[in-house]
Amino acid sequence: MAEDAGAGVVRVAVDAPQHSGLTGPLDYASEQALASGSLVRVPLGKRELLGIVWPGDAGAQPRVELRPVAAVFDALEPLGADWCRLVDFAAGYYQRSVGELASAVLPPQLRELSPEQLAARLRKLEKKPARAAAAAPVKPELAPEQAAAVERIAAQIASGAPKPLLLFGVTGSGKTEVYLRAAEAALAAGRQVLVLVPEINLTPQLEARFTERFAALLPEPLAIVSLHSALTPAQRLQNWLAAHLGRARLVLGTRLAVFASLPDVGLIVVDEEHDPSYKQQDGARYSARDLAVWRAYDLRIPVVLGSATPSLESWQHAESGRYERLTLAARIGGGALPRVRLFDMKALPPTTGVTTALTAPLLAELKARLERGEQSLVFLNRRGYAPVLHCGECQWKSDCPHCSAWRVFHKRDRTLRCHHCGFTERVPSACPNCGNHDIAPIGRGTEKLEEQLTEALPGARVLRIDADSTRRKGELEAQLKAVHDGDVDILVGTQMITKGHDFRRIRFVAAVNPDGALFSSDFRAPERLFALLMQAGGRAGRDATAETPAEMWVQTWHRDHALYQALARHDYVRFARDQLDERRSASLPPFSHLALLRAEARTAEAAKAFLVAAATLAQDEGVLVYPPVPHAVARVADVERMQMLVEATQRARLQAYLRDWLPTLIALKREHKAVLRWAVDVDPLAI
Ligand code: ADP
Ligand code: ZN
Ligand code: ZN
């Protein structure tokens, strides 16, 4: 039970703006004693905001008269002490205020409802009709490696101080079945289970599998719920409440679900733990994967991190023994991983003009597969028709007037669209600079690939899946169903289609233009590319009963590159070892710890001046502050973005440095009026 703060003064976590410098909970007067974790509404300035009564002692002798708590949500059970600890930790670690983080991770509708309205919602929850009775599920016999993994998870559950488990399983090795068995054990022990997935579009598939397995065991309404940002505000609140009340036993969700209130949680699963989507990219830039590990550690419960290509951070933890590694090296049913063919672009006869992504040998291969009635997947990580439109007369290019980026040509709706600021115009019929009518697209995106495939393979049923083709609700589900039902011969798409989907019919996967990431200035680019390609290849040959071997085709100008050589052998272990060696000698994560200070202003000079001044405000010989540099896309929507890297060999040292440094920046910002925003990103993923 949460302890009661005495009537009189209560500390309340509330979302005060950054410039106010109010980072901790604020004191309010209260006539009644309020348990910590209680939701309240409190005045702040002229507004009234949602707040949470925070654990810890309020200031003893208020020097000023305190404003009173405006309303108490007394129908709602207070948030648990463990939930407050999680938010306290995350706020400290990612350098945000507790109130900001708490209010950002609670369901948005809580901010709008009065205590009476919330009480009504809670009553409605009680009246949910029971679900139809479900038949007992059919559980497959575990493969030996799966059985061993399940046994180790059980051993960790029993240990009282479990180590995080890294489930390293090749694509199609049946990781989900391991999650299901581990979940079953936790549910049977009366505990709640939290399962995180990287993408919203993977939740329906996962929800279906978990529901199929547990519907009979968990017949109560709302016993299995999902939490992600595509839910309506009312659904999200309902599911959150179900979790908070302990009615939901199984909670599936995206990164925000790591903050679900779960009074009995006994197991956390993080599927595809390497996925960059676990890192929030604005506001409090938290890593849900890392917080899941912290939460599990705090509660002494097991956390299972699953991946075919673990993040190098997690891999290093397994190497050093901090995590226990569980390996699933074989595909279920003995299916082979696809043969990887590195197609050497240099071997093509030299052609004039623009090179083609759809090489003749690739087309021939697709055609052969088509004739055999097999499904293929062609992967290109760039949406739209062409990345830029170009005038051959005056060299005009379709740049964005507001960003340092090209506007992408979208042929279907004849627009030029900036993928950074959204600025959209109809495609001009002539060059806006010189009037030449002959303006042409350069390069290709998925839309063009789709068009070329349709032309080159008449009669083939080609389907494109990317962010453009799935804008409307239900579209993605319908498209995936068509793929599963075999109504599609060739699937074209971005990384959206490479993740997680259990496509049973695909035998051939082609990556037509993956080289770009090899030479990126971001030290994590190779890690991401390797994971992406392994993942894409993993979509092929998942049905071991098919006769022809599955194949992955990689078109490259750099066949001999170590990354591709490791890929061809499906050798993640070797790839990880090489990368970790490089990281160690360059003193990069996980062998050092980073933070980025970002600043935005109308001019690059103003942003830079702020960062340069900031760098002088704190010194520690254990912390290295690099000179400011422009962001990879320096200008977006007429705002210039600069960033400054902060590096330390010890995490605690970096944390202490940031804790002292950041409050001084609030004052500094007042002197630098031209700076629009500044923010810190701890453990940044993209440099
Ligand atoms: P991964 O997540 O490791 O890529 P999945 O969990 O999607 O792999 O499993 C691949 C396929 O194998 C799924 O269709 C799943 O239903 C099936 N499967 C998993 N475990 C078993 C098992 N023990 N016996 C039979 N089929 C299994
Ligand atoms: Zn022109
Ligand atoms: Zn733009």
XYZ file of C-alpha atoms and ligand atoms in Angstrom:
716
model
C 0.000 0.000 0.000
C 1.250 3.445 -0.799
C 1.924 5.474 2.298
C -0.146 8.541 2.947
C 1.457 11.897 2.871
C -0.016 13.815 5.788
C -2.807 16.266 5.121
C -1.382 19.716 4.589
C 1.302 19.743 1.952
C 1.638 17.301 -0.962
C 4.251 17.043 -3.690
C 2.721 16.826 -7.116
C 4.462 15.911 -10.373
C 3.086 18.278 -12.977
C 4.171 19.223 -16.462
C 5.796 22.626 -15.985
C 7.372 24.155 -19.106
C 11.146 23.759 -19.482
C 11.903 27.475 -19.373
C 10.278 27.753 -15.936
C 13.203 25.750 -14.567
C 10.754 23.847 -12.326
C 12.018 20.327 -12.789
C 10.969 18.515 -9.631
C 7.506 17.900 -8.161
C 5.798 21.040 -6.821
C 4.190 21.566 -3.423
C 0.447 22.035 -3.085
C -1.907 22.304 -0.152
C -4.422 19.563 0.410
C -7.143 19.239 3.001
C -7.298 15.490 2.815
C -4.403 13.084 3.120
C -3.491 11.819 -0.348
C -1.711 8.558 -1.060
C 1.293 8.892 -3.320
C 0.435 7.869 -6.851
C -2.995 9.537 -6.638
C -4.083 11.437 -9.726
C -5.116 15.014 -9.111
C -5.727 18.251 -10.941
C -3.699 21.241 -9.810
C -3.403 24.885 -10.828
C -0.194 26.022 -12.512
C -0.058 29.640 -13.579
C -3.397 30.294 -15.233
C -3.964 26.675 -16.197
C -5.189 23.607 -14.411
C -3.190 20.464 -15.142
C -3.188 16.754 -14.473
C -0.748 15.873 -11.708
C 0.358 12.884 -9.698
C 0.941 12.969 -5.967
C 4.619 12.044 -5.835
C 6.349 9.893 -3.235
C 8.753 11.583 -0.855
C 8.459 14.348 1.696
C 7.019 17.705 0.810
C 8.929 20.827 1.796
C 8.507 21.076 5.580
C 7.793 24.759 6.144
C 6.233 26.407 3.144
C 7.522 29.964 2.946
C 4.825 31.006 0.561
C 1.167 30.253 0.692
C 0.565 27.101 -1.317
C -2.194 26.782 -3.863
C -4.622 23.988 -3.134
C -5.099 20.813 -5.119
C -8.093 21.506 -7.365
C -9.564 18.024 -7.688
C -8.774 14.435 -6.778
C -9.485 11.415 -8.982
C -10.527 9.360 -5.998
C -12.333 6.652 -7.944
C -8.971 5.558 -9.327
C -6.546 3.359 -7.444
C -3.260 5.322 -7.030
C -0.331 4.502 -9.309
C 2.073 2.079 -7.715
C 5.351 2.964 -6.036
C 7.133 0.913 -8.717
C 5.544 3.000 -11.448
C 6.711 6.191 -9.751
C 10.222 4.727 -9.415
C 10.275 3.935 -13.135
C 9.230 7.453 -14.072
C 11.671 8.951 -11.555
C 14.495 6.920 -12.999
C 13.594 7.632 -16.625
C 13.180 11.348 -15.989
C 16.572 11.506 -14.301
C 18.315 9.394 -16.884
C 16.897 11.155 -19.935
C 17.130 14.546 -18.249
C 13.499 15.565 -18.304
C 11.273 16.711 -15.499
C 9.285 14.041 -13.691
C 6.056 15.912 -14.359
C 6.690 16.238 -18.069
C 7.525 12.574 -18.465
C 4.672 11.350 -16.268
C 2.143 13.396 -18.136
C 3.574 12.391 -21.535
C 3.300 8.683 -20.822
C -0.159 8.620 -19.277
C -3.096 8.181 -21.693
C -3.817 11.619 -23.197
C -7.501 11.426 -22.328
C -6.726 11.478 -18.620
C -5.758 15.102 -19.071
C -9.198 15.993 -20.390
C -11.492 14.142 -18.030
C -12.901 15.383 -14.753
C -12.877 12.991 -11.766
C -16.602 12.381 -12.356
C -16.057 11.527 -16.013
C -13.237 9.164 -15.141
C -15.417 7.477 -12.541
C -18.024 6.962 -15.276
C -15.387 5.349 -17.509
C -14.422 3.025 -14.705
C -18.038 1.958 -14.228
C -18.313 1.307 -17.955
C -15.277 -0.964 -17.742
C -17.135 -3.103 -15.218
C -19.933 -3.679 -17.676
C -17.821 -5.082 -20.524
C -19.521 -8.231 -21.754
C -17.637 -11.505 -21.392
C -16.068 -12.942 -24.508
C -17.384 -16.056 -26.199
C -15.927 -19.247 -24.772
C -12.789 -20.299 -26.619
C -11.554 -23.785 -27.342
C -8.378 -25.009 -25.680
C -5.410 -24.067 -27.871
C -3.298 -26.542 -29.774
C 0.277 -26.106 -28.648
C 3.059 -27.333 -30.898
C 5.699 -29.624 -29.516
C 8.728 -27.498 -28.726
C 11.873 -27.922 -30.765
C 14.823 -28.909 -28.517
C 16.395 -25.447 -28.576
C 13.049 -23.855 -27.761
C 12.550 -26.240 -24.870
C 15.994 -25.408 -23.510
C 15.270 -21.680 -23.757
C 11.920 -22.032 -21.997
C 13.631 -23.997 -19.248
C 16.271 -21.327 -18.728
C 13.616 -18.603 -18.542
C 11.811 -20.649 -15.890
C 15.092 -21.004 -14.003
C 15.600 -17.233 -14.084
C 12.032 -16.669 -12.872
C 12.762 -18.990 -9.957
C 16.119 -17.400 -9.142
C 14.802 -14.352 -7.299
C 17.349 -12.058 -8.948
C 16.981 -12.911 -12.597
C 19.443 -11.838 -15.277
C 18.090 -10.318 -18.471
C 17.813 -13.002 -21.158
C 18.948 -12.388 -24.699
C 17.037 -14.749 -26.977
C 19.279 -14.897 -30.028
C 17.241 -16.791 -32.606
C 17.585 -16.799 -36.369
C 14.544 -15.701 -38.365
C 11.917 -18.435 -38.340
C 13.436 -20.208 -35.334
C 10.216 -19.852 -33.349
C 11.039 -17.056 -30.921
C 7.351 -16.224 -30.571
C 6.605 -19.736 -29.310
C 9.230 -19.187 -26.613
C 7.535 -15.917 -25.616
C 4.192 -17.718 -25.513
C 5.489 -20.449 -23.206
C 7.246 -18.003 -20.928
C 4.065 -15.902 -20.820
C 2.020 -18.978 -20.029
C 4.228 -19.748 -17.027
C 3.989 -16.189 -15.720
C 0.208 -16.043 -16.249
C -0.218 -19.374 -14.494
C 1.692 -17.917 -11.545
C -0.873 -15.116 -11.400
C 1.385 -12.459 -12.872
C 0.801 -9.926 -15.644
C 2.868 -10.090 -18.815
C 4.069 -7.171 -20.922
C 5.141 -7.821 -24.527
C 6.703 -5.009 -26.552
C 6.962 -4.906 -30.340
C 8.679 -2.229 -32.403
C 5.958 -1.390 -34.903
C 2.257 -0.711 -34.595
C 1.655 -2.768 -37.716
C 3.068 -5.842 -36.014
C 0.618 -5.648 -33.110
C -2.471 -7.140 -34.867
C -0.536 -10.248 -35.895
C 0.930 -10.648 -32.429
C -2.367 -9.951 -30.728
C -3.981 -12.645 -32.862
C -1.346 -15.190 -31.888
C -1.500 -14.405 -28.198
C -5.297 -14.324 -28.197
C -5.476 -17.657 -29.960
C -3.205 -19.163 -27.339
C -4.652 -17.545 -24.236
C -8.319 -16.879 -24.977
C -9.342 -20.033 -23.124
C -7.039 -19.369 -20.179
C -8.087 -15.714 -19.947
C -11.816 -15.568 -20.687
C -12.463 -12.314 -18.818
C -13.185 -9.226 -20.913
C -10.119 -6.988 -21.399
C -7.779 -9.713 -20.151
C -5.665 -9.239 -23.284
C -5.189 -5.654 -24.445
C -2.892 -3.674 -26.670
C -1.415 -0.222 -26.098
C -0.136 1.889 -28.962
C -0.638 5.292 -30.492
C -3.004 4.156 -33.255
C -5.768 3.395 -30.760
C -8.522 5.969 -30.329
C -8.036 8.041 -27.169
C -10.995 6.243 -25.559
C -9.609 2.783 -26.395
C -6.200 3.716 -25.136
C -7.591 4.934 -21.843
C -9.758 1.835 -21.509
C -6.841 -0.521 -22.130
C -4.548 1.451 -19.863
C -7.134 1.338 -17.086
C -7.566 -2.405 -17.576
C -3.812 -2.856 -17.119
C -3.712 -0.524 -14.136
C -6.586 -2.348 -12.435
C -4.925 -5.701 -13.045
C -7.806 -6.848 -15.226
C -5.583 -7.016 -18.285
C -3.235 -9.937 -17.683
C -1.456 -9.669 -21.005
C -0.499 -6.273 -22.403
C 0.947 -6.017 -25.918
C 2.237 -2.740 -27.159
C 4.743 -0.447 -28.759
C 7.393 1.549 -26.903
C 4.938 3.680 -24.944
C 3.587 0.502 -23.308
C 6.795 0.185 -21.298
C 5.204 2.820 -19.039
C 1.947 0.900 -18.551
C 0.866 0.690 -14.953
C 1.058 -3.032 -14.145
C 0.547 -3.899 -10.494
C 1.410 -7.606 -10.896
C 3.859 -7.652 -13.773
C 5.984 -10.813 -13.701
C 7.558 -10.961 -17.153
C 8.565 -8.481 -19.842
C 9.295 -9.504 -23.420
C 10.929 -7.159 -25.933
C 10.628 -8.582 -29.424
C 13.121 -7.419 -32.096
C 15.015 -5.692 -29.325
C 17.529 -4.191 -31.754
C 14.885 -2.138 -33.533
C 15.502 1.627 -33.584
C 11.746 2.241 -33.135
C 12.168 1.513 -29.436
C 13.845 4.890 -29.084
C 11.446 7.800 -28.782
C 12.575 10.513 -31.174
C 11.157 13.630 -29.532
C 10.240 14.947 -26.114
C 11.732 12.598 -23.555
C 13.914 10.541 -25.847
C 13.734 7.314 -23.923
C 14.670 3.830 -25.054
C 11.803 1.473 -24.241
C 14.155 -1.500 -24.529
C 16.545 -0.069 -21.961
C 13.714 0.962 -19.653
C 12.233 -2.530 -19.912
C 15.547 -3.903 -18.672
C 15.610 -1.359 -15.850
C 12.021 -2.051 -14.861
C 12.652 -5.797 -14.784
C 15.779 -5.286 -12.699
C 13.914 -3.000 -10.299
C 11.170 -5.594 -9.833
C 13.476 -8.639 -9.858
C 11.507 -10.153 -12.715
C 12.865 -11.656 -15.937
C 13.017 -9.718 -19.183
C 13.453 -11.534 -22.484
C 15.073 -9.579 -25.314
C 14.578 -11.380 -28.627
C 16.329 -10.813 -31.944
C 18.051 -12.488 -34.872
C 20.446 -9.542 -34.933
C 20.745 -8.183 -31.393
C 21.860 -4.621 -30.842
C 25.588 -4.501 -30.231
C 24.867 -3.111 -26.766
C 22.858 -6.190 -25.824
C 25.308 -8.521 -27.529
C 28.167 -7.054 -25.552
C 26.180 -7.574 -22.333
C 25.739 -11.229 -23.279
C 29.457 -11.553 -24.047
C 30.398 -10.054 -20.700
C 27.947 -12.289 -18.843
C 25.600 -9.564 -17.626
C 22.846 -11.075 -19.761
C 22.214 -14.760 -20.231
C 22.220 -15.727 -23.900
C 19.746 -18.297 -25.228
C 20.402 -19.414 -28.786
C 17.961 -20.752 -31.356
C 20.237 -21.587 -34.263
C 17.838 -23.723 -36.301
C 14.732 -22.801 -38.203
C 11.545 -24.605 -37.225
C 10.998 -27.673 -39.376
C 14.641 -27.690 -40.405
C 14.075 -25.089 -43.132
C 17.292 -23.602 -44.463
C 18.004 -19.888 -44.283
C 17.850 -18.392 -47.753
C 20.959 -18.664 -49.857
C 22.404 -15.159 -50.194
C 23.527 -14.149 -53.651
C 25.690 -11.038 -53.795
C 25.078 -9.748 -57.262
C 28.049 -7.754 -58.495
C 26.809 -4.613 -60.250
C 30.291 -4.173 -61.729
C 29.762 -7.359 -63.724
C 26.948 -5.785 -65.729
C 27.811 -4.620 -69.227
C 28.360 -0.859 -69.058
C 25.207 0.954 -70.138
C 24.787 4.572 -70.954
C 22.780 6.860 -68.782
C 21.258 6.049 -65.445
C 21.930 2.587 -64.080
C 18.914 0.481 -63.424
C 17.850 -1.105 -60.174
C 15.971 -3.725 -62.098
C 18.911 -5.482 -63.711
C 18.274 -8.024 -66.450
C 19.483 -10.977 -64.337
C 17.195 -9.924 -61.470
C 14.251 -9.636 -63.834
C 15.004 -13.084 -65.245
C 15.063 -14.508 -61.726
C 11.776 -12.837 -60.804
C 10.269 -14.163 -64.029
C 11.364 -17.709 -63.318
C 9.871 -17.526 -59.826
C 6.680 -16.074 -61.258
C 6.369 -18.941 -63.705
C 6.733 -21.399 -60.849
C 3.922 -19.607 -59.043
C 6.170 -18.377 -56.205
C 5.943 -15.123 -54.317
C 8.840 -12.650 -54.308
C 9.656 -9.545 -52.328
C 11.631 -6.596 -53.685
C 12.963 -4.249 -51.076
C 14.038 -0.638 -51.540
C 14.272 1.718 -48.619
C 12.992 4.816 -50.357
C 9.390 5.700 -50.957
C 7.928 7.883 -53.662
C 8.625 7.679 -57.385
C 11.983 9.391 -57.602
C 14.012 11.197 -54.964
C 14.449 14.284 -57.128
C 13.205 15.958 -60.302
C 15.838 17.516 -62.546
C 16.017 19.964 -65.456
C 18.613 18.975 -68.048
C 18.818 22.540 -69.411
C 19.582 24.659 -66.358
C 20.358 21.916 -63.788
C 17.425 22.950 -61.563
C 16.546 20.293 -59.007
C 13.376 19.929 -56.938
C 14.827 21.232 -53.722
C 12.622 22.147 -50.803
C 12.558 25.900 -50.202
C 12.316 25.270 -46.458
C 14.785 22.429 -45.932
C 18.239 21.327 -46.983
C 16.707 18.370 -48.786
C 15.179 17.437 -52.135
C 11.470 17.173 -52.593
C 10.479 13.693 -53.671
C 8.501 13.154 -56.850
C 5.292 11.189 -56.211
C 3.881 10.190 -59.558
C 0.520 8.780 -58.521
C -0.807 12.098 -57.265
C 1.614 14.202 -59.343
C 3.166 15.979 -56.393
C 6.551 17.070 -55.176
C 6.652 16.330 -51.487
C 9.231 17.144 -48.857
C 9.605 14.176 -46.549
C 11.041 16.416 -43.845
C 8.633 19.353 -43.536
C 5.714 18.037 -45.569
C 5.749 20.956 -48.042
C 3.814 19.702 -51.077
C 3.155 21.198 -54.509
C 1.786 19.902 -57.770
C 4.511 18.836 -60.156
C 5.293 21.767 -62.451
C 4.721 21.081 -66.146
C 7.875 23.013 -67.006
C 11.081 23.876 -65.210
C 10.235 26.635 -62.710
C 13.653 28.141 -63.364
C 14.006 28.210 -67.172
C 10.695 27.006 -68.581
C 12.119 23.897 -70.206
C 9.389 21.253 -70.583
C 11.755 18.365 -70.379
C 12.175 17.821 -66.654
C 12.926 14.276 -65.602
C 13.019 12.206 -62.437
C 16.409 10.955 -61.256
C 16.894 7.840 -59.176
C 14.071 5.642 -57.984
C 11.739 4.941 -55.128
C 9.256 2.157 -54.500
C 6.583 3.758 -56.683
C 8.840 3.676 -59.719
C 10.017 0.174 -58.957
C 6.400 -0.927 -58.834
C 5.772 0.699 -62.215
C 8.860 -0.845 -63.793
C 8.013 -4.303 -62.496
C 4.455 -4.061 -63.781
C 5.759 -3.086 -67.208
C 8.521 -5.664 -67.344
C 6.439 -8.583 -66.110
C 3.029 -8.319 -67.775
C 0.348 -10.234 -65.906
C 2.284 -10.295 -62.638
C 0.277 -9.127 -59.654
C 2.532 -6.469 -58.138
C 1.680 -4.865 -54.806
C 3.494 -1.996 -53.141
C 3.460 -1.575 -49.364
C 5.006 1.531 -47.827
C 3.992 4.537 -45.767
C 2.218 6.032 -48.813
C 0.175 2.971 -49.713
C -1.035 2.438 -46.156
C -2.120 5.886 -45.069
C -5.762 4.995 -44.572
C -6.940 2.840 -41.706
C -7.284 -0.817 -42.613
C -5.238 -0.553 -45.806
C -2.173 -2.263 -44.437
C -4.202 -5.140 -42.986
C -5.934 -5.653 -46.336
C -2.630 -5.565 -48.202
C -0.940 -8.013 -45.848
C -3.923 -10.323 -46.142
C -3.592 -10.295 -49.922
C 0.054 -11.336 -49.538
C -0.792 -14.121 -47.082
C -3.663 -15.337 -49.276
C -1.381 -15.629 -52.292
C -3.149 -12.897 -54.261
C 0.174 -11.159 -54.849
C 3.113 -12.350 -56.961
C 5.610 -9.613 -56.256
C 5.609 -7.479 -53.162
C 7.495 -4.176 -53.402
C 8.193 -2.082 -50.373
C 10.312 -0.286 -47.833
C 11.557 -1.637 -44.528
C 7.923 -1.712 -43.458
C 7.601 -5.163 -45.058
C 10.898 -6.598 -43.878
C 10.077 -6.734 -40.197
C 8.519 -9.603 -38.328
C 5.846 -10.706 -40.768
C 5.456 -14.443 -41.011
C 5.014 -14.629 -44.795
C 4.706 -18.304 -45.602
C 4.835 -18.148 -49.394
C 7.762 -15.893 -50.171
C 10.744 -17.733 -51.657
C 12.782 -14.884 -53.055
C 13.829 -11.550 -51.565
C 15.810 -8.911 -53.463
C 17.479 -5.810 -52.022
C 18.061 -3.649 -55.074
C 20.061 -0.731 -53.789
C 21.342 -1.175 -50.241
C 24.886 0.217 -50.591
C 24.140 3.743 -49.359
C 24.435 2.838 -45.692
C 27.941 1.382 -46.104
C 29.536 4.784 -46.216
C 27.326 6.740 -43.877
C 28.965 9.000 -41.302
C 26.763 7.403 -38.644
C 28.731 4.685 -36.883
C 25.561 2.661 -36.377
C 24.688 2.540 -40.099
C 26.390 -0.840 -40.732
C 24.662 -2.388 -37.731
C 21.302 -1.169 -38.998
C 21.944 -2.303 -42.570
C 23.015 -5.755 -41.480
C 19.922 -6.148 -39.298
C 17.669 -4.855 -42.064
C 19.061 -7.247 -44.663
C 19.018 -10.244 -42.314
C 15.465 -9.337 -41.460
C 14.480 -8.937 -45.120
C 16.129 -12.238 -46.025
C 14.310 -13.774 -43.090
C 11.006 -13.248 -44.898
C 12.018 -15.890 -47.470
C 11.700 -19.637 -47.124
C 9.780 -19.685 -43.861
C 7.791 -22.637 -45.124
C 10.220 -25.543 -45.049
C 7.950 -27.813 -47.095
C 8.430 -25.859 -50.319
C 10.613 -27.518 -52.928
C 12.802 -24.816 -54.437
C 15.493 -23.263 -52.252
C 14.784 -19.787 -50.956
C 17.140 -17.068 -52.045
C 18.111 -13.545 -51.135
C 19.513 -11.376 -53.890
C 21.637 -8.370 -52.941
C 22.676 -5.985 -55.709
C 25.876 -4.233 -54.761
C 28.889 -2.397 -56.069
C 30.866 -3.627 -53.060
C 30.580 -7.379 -53.043
C 33.715 -7.921 -51.016
C 32.669 -5.663 -48.189
C 32.957 -7.502 -44.862
C 29.340 -6.728 -44.055
C 28.051 -8.487 -47.166
C 30.471 -11.363 -46.719
C 29.150 -11.962 -43.202
C 25.590 -11.617 -44.498
C 26.210 -14.240 -47.174
C 27.212 -16.689 -44.433
C 24.365 -15.583 -42.104
C 27.152 -14.925 -39.690
C 25.833 -12.411 -37.193
C 28.351 -13.557 -34.596
C 31.271 -12.710 -36.839
C 29.726 -9.420 -37.885
C 29.141 -8.459 -34.255
C 32.687 -9.372 -33.277
C 34.159 -7.237 -36.081
C 31.918 -4.304 -35.287
C 32.610 -4.499 -31.566
C 36.354 -4.580 -32.257
C 36.001 -1.425 -34.301
C 33.840 0.237 -31.682
C 36.288 -0.680 -28.950
C 39.263 0.771 -30.754
C 37.355 3.925 -31.716
C 35.937 4.129 -28.186
C 32.346 4.211 -29.404
C 29.271 2.725 -27.685
C 28.952 0.298 -26.006
C 32.517 1.134 -24.908
C 31.673 4.760 -24.266
C 28.507 6.677 -23.481
C 27.098 9.503 -25.534
C 24.657 12.350 -25.344
C 23.793 14.925 -27.980
C 22.926 18.491 -27.191
C 20.807 19.905 -30.008
C 19.898 23.501 -30.663
C 17.581 25.013 -33.262
C 17.462 28.576 -34.509
C 16.646 30.578 -37.635
C 20.342 30.819 -38.398
C 23.081 28.237 -38.016
C 25.269 30.885 -36.343
C 22.768 31.472 -33.559
C 22.375 27.759 -32.870
C 26.130 27.311 -32.909
C 26.788 30.260 -30.609
C 24.469 28.743 -28.011
C 26.241 25.383 -28.160
C 29.697 26.938 -28.014
C 28.678 28.945 -24.960
C 27.078 25.867 -23.404
C 30.317 23.931 -23.756
C 32.112 26.420 -21.524
C 29.611 26.041 -18.671
C 30.827 22.725 -17.303
C 34.122 20.894 -17.225
C 35.035 17.358 -16.300
C 38.201 15.688 -17.548
C 36.258 12.429 -17.825
C 33.831 13.994 -20.289
C 34.666 15.072 -23.798
C 32.574 17.728 -25.546
C 33.031 17.882 -29.317
C 32.617 21.024 -31.416
C 29.089 21.685 -32.731
C 28.228 20.361 -36.180
C 25.135 20.710 -38.371
C 22.538 17.961 -38.234
C 22.618 15.556 -41.229
C 19.641 17.463 -42.648
C 20.698 20.844 -41.373
C 17.614 22.909 -42.191
C 14.022 21.712 -41.781
C 11.004 24.005 -42.138
C 13.312 27.041 -42.172
C 14.951 26.093 -38.905
C 18.686 25.402 -38.706
C 19.677 22.475 -36.552
C 23.057 22.068 -34.881
C 24.242 19.423 -32.481
C 27.121 18.777 -30.139
C 28.337 15.375 -29.043
C 29.211 14.678 -25.412
C 31.181 11.539 -24.658
C 32.288 9.775 -21.493
C 33.803 6.409 -20.781
C 31.608 5.946 -17.726
C 27.858 6.164 -17.780
C 27.647 7.540 -14.242
C 30.152 10.257 -15.097
C 28.107 11.345 -18.092
C 24.944 11.318 -16.002
C 26.505 13.450 -13.270
C 27.822 15.869 -15.866
C 24.441 16.274 -17.547
C 22.707 16.711 -14.220
C 24.923 19.664 -13.326
C 25.099 21.102 -16.790
C 21.533 21.169 -18.080
C 20.008 23.479 -15.445
C 22.599 26.116 -16.378
C 21.389 25.958 -19.964
C 17.961 27.224 -18.998
C 19.578 30.498 -17.928
C 21.867 30.483 -20.950
C 18.896 30.160 -23.272
C 17.502 33.419 -21.872
C 20.632 35.179 -23.122
C 20.413 33.488 -26.512
C 17.053 34.782 -27.628
C 17.525 33.597 -31.202
C 17.583 29.979 -30.089
C 14.143 28.476 -30.580
C 14.668 25.177 -28.821
C 17.327 23.078 -27.242
C 17.189 19.499 -26.076
C 19.427 16.720 -24.956
C 19.328 13.206 -26.345
C 20.910 10.639 -24.027
C 22.164 7.466 -25.759
C 21.256 8.914 -29.163
C 20.679 6.361 -31.894
C 21.327 8.539 -34.910
C 24.450 10.670 -34.870
P 10.756 -15.995 -35.446
O 9.986 -14.989 -34.648
O 11.879 -16.612 -34.684
O 11.170 -15.486 -36.799
P 8.272 -17.386 -35.449
O 8.069 -17.358 -33.997
O 7.491 -16.484 -36.324
O 9.814 -17.214 -35.760
O 8.063 -18.910 -35.904
C 8.135 -19.295 -37.240
C 7.027 -20.279 -37.530
O 7.244 -21.527 -36.867
C 5.659 -19.816 -37.095
O 4.747 -20.042 -38.117
C 5.359 -20.659 -35.873
O 3.969 -20.891 -35.740
C 6.082 -21.947 -36.169
N 6.536 -22.659 -34.961
C 7.208 -22.142 -33.915
N 7.538 -23.096 -33.019
C 7.063 -24.259 -33.513
C 7.110 -25.613 -33.067
N 7.685 -25.946 -31.922
N 6.514 -26.555 -33.848
C 5.916 -26.194 -34.999
N 5.855 -24.959 -35.482
C 6.416 -23.981 -34.757
Zn 15.516 24.492 -66.141
Zn 10.926 20.688 -46.560
